[in-house]
């Protein structure tokens, strides 16, 4: 077992990296006066992991209730939230219960929001089952749902009691889900660590990611995330905003395509490449940084400009007949993003390999022109 502590002043907690169920159970048993656990998962994960997971808890004498929300980004909705409040009440979930978010980023965000608001807040444990959730979204306490107008528009900061990160869950992931998570991994490497870029580049060139590679990658990302979250929990000091590299455009794309075309990481891959282009344009870094990010994304199967990946389809669509109106719509959505300041769009950009900086306010015209260049290629 490995343990990373998120050293927050008020609610410090551990990320438990372990494939042993006993490690999870012993941590859950530390929660005082627990009346019941409320497992929230999605319609895909429920078929793969729910019954075994539920049995584990029942065998250990927990009272267990479950709720299943729709899989995919569209499941992160007001409708799911409303369903969860009703389901929790019907199942007798009370203030001494604990929510267990069993799933990927969608489940973690929605279950987290639910836990932070149900009866003014009940306890939360995150059990990520995807690479993306393991590396990023299950840590740090961001919770949210999407609205028609914007991604993550309603949400809270609400830290879990602990995160159980069992890489055995990742063994059932398909390639699309692996790529989805790799986009966030690429983000961490380019934001923080030149050596990590080299490491990724090497293993991706070989073309095989072993279990040990995954464990190393996840440990690295979690360590960076824990460090940033403990220094800037609520994203007020410009540090946590570093983790938004690639996310400004990504969120606009997800909203523009009604949350049903891309997985979050796929949109992030487009956003990362665009952030690199913008960084080169602003003379913050050299062309070789853009070239390297493109090469790594290509090796991950996440090249926005090449088939067979679905981003290719989107790039073609944007570059097609409705190019101008699509690009204008993306710019408008970015203006409404919660990171925008007085309608100026806030970007995290690259100053070199493994070096990001937040807080670049970009005007609409520059953005529009740069997007035209980006989607024309
Ligand atoms: N996913 C970025 C953050 O948690 O801040």
Coordinates of N, CA and C in Angstrom, one line a residue, residues 21-35 37 56-63 98 100 123 125 161-162:
X21 N -8.6 -5.0 -0.6 CA -9.9 -4.6 -0.1 C -9.9 -4.3 1.4
X22 N -9.0 -5.0 2.1 CA -8.9 -4.8 3.6 C -8.4 -3.4 3.9
X23 N -7.6 -2.8 3.0 CA -7.1 -1.4 3.2 C -8.3 -0.4 3.1
X24 N -9.2 -0.7 2.2 CA -10.4 0.1 2.0 C -11.3 0.0 3.2
X25 N -11.6 -1.2 3.6 CA -12.5 -1.5 4.7 C -12.0 -0.9 6.0
X26 N -10.7 -1.0 6.2 CA -10.2 -0.5 7.5 C -10.2 1.0 7.5
X27 N -10.1 1.7 6.4 CA -10.2 3.1 6.4 C -11.7 3.6 6.5
X28 N -12.6 2.8 5.9 CA -14.0 3.1 6.0 C -14.5 3.0 7.5
X29 N -13.9 2.0 8.1 CA -14.3 1.7 9.5 C -13.9 2.8 10.5
X30 N -12.9 3.6 10.0 CA -12.5 4.8 10.8 C -13.5 5.9 10.9
X31 N -14.5 5.9 10.0 CA -15.5 6.9 10.0 C -16.4 6.7 11.2
X32 N -16.5 7.7 12.1 CA -17.3 7.5 13.3 C -18.8 7.5 13.1
X33 N -19.5 6.7 13.9 CA -21.0 6.7 14.0 C -21.6 6.6 12.6
X34 N -21.1 5.7 11.8 CA -21.6 5.6 10.4 C -23.0 4.8 10.5
X35 N -24.0 5.4 9.9 CA -25.3 4.7 9.9 C -25.5 3.8 8.7
X37 N -24.0 3.3 4.2 CA -23.3 3.9 3.1 C -24.2 3.9 1.8
X56 N -18.9 -6.8 -0.7 CA -17.7 -6.6 0.2 C -18.2 -5.7 1.4
X57 N -19.0 -4.7 1.1 CA -19.5 -3.9 2.2 C -20.4 -4.6 3.1
X58 N -21.3 -5.4 2.5 CA -22.3 -6.1 3.3 C -21.6 -7.1 4.2
X59 N -20.6 -7.9 3.6 CA -19.9 -8.8 4.4 C -19.2 -8.2 5.6
X60 N -18.9 -6.9 5.4 CA -18.2 -6.2 6.5 C -19.2 -5.4 7.4
X61 N -20.5 -5.9 7.3 CA -21.5 -5.4 8.2 C -22.0 -3.9 8.0
X62 N -21.7 -3.4 6.9 CA -22.2 -2.0 6.6 C -23.7 -2.2 6.1
X63 N -24.5 -1.2 6.4 CA -25.8 -1.1 5.8 C -25.6 -0.4 4.4
X98 N -22.7 7.9 4.7 CA -21.6 8.3 3.9 C -21.8 7.9 2.4
X100 N -20.5 6.9 -1.2 CA -19.3 6.3 -1.8 C -19.5 6.5 -3.3
X123 N -20.9 12.8 4.6 CA -19.5 12.4 4.3 C -19.4 11.7 2.9
X125 N -16.7 9.5 0.3 CA -15.5 8.7 0.0 C -15.4 8.5 -1.5
X161 N -13.4 12.1 2.6 CA -12.8 11.6 3.8 C -11.5 10.8 3.4
X162 N -11.6 10.1 2.3 CA -10.4 9.5 1.8 C -10.7 9.0 0.3

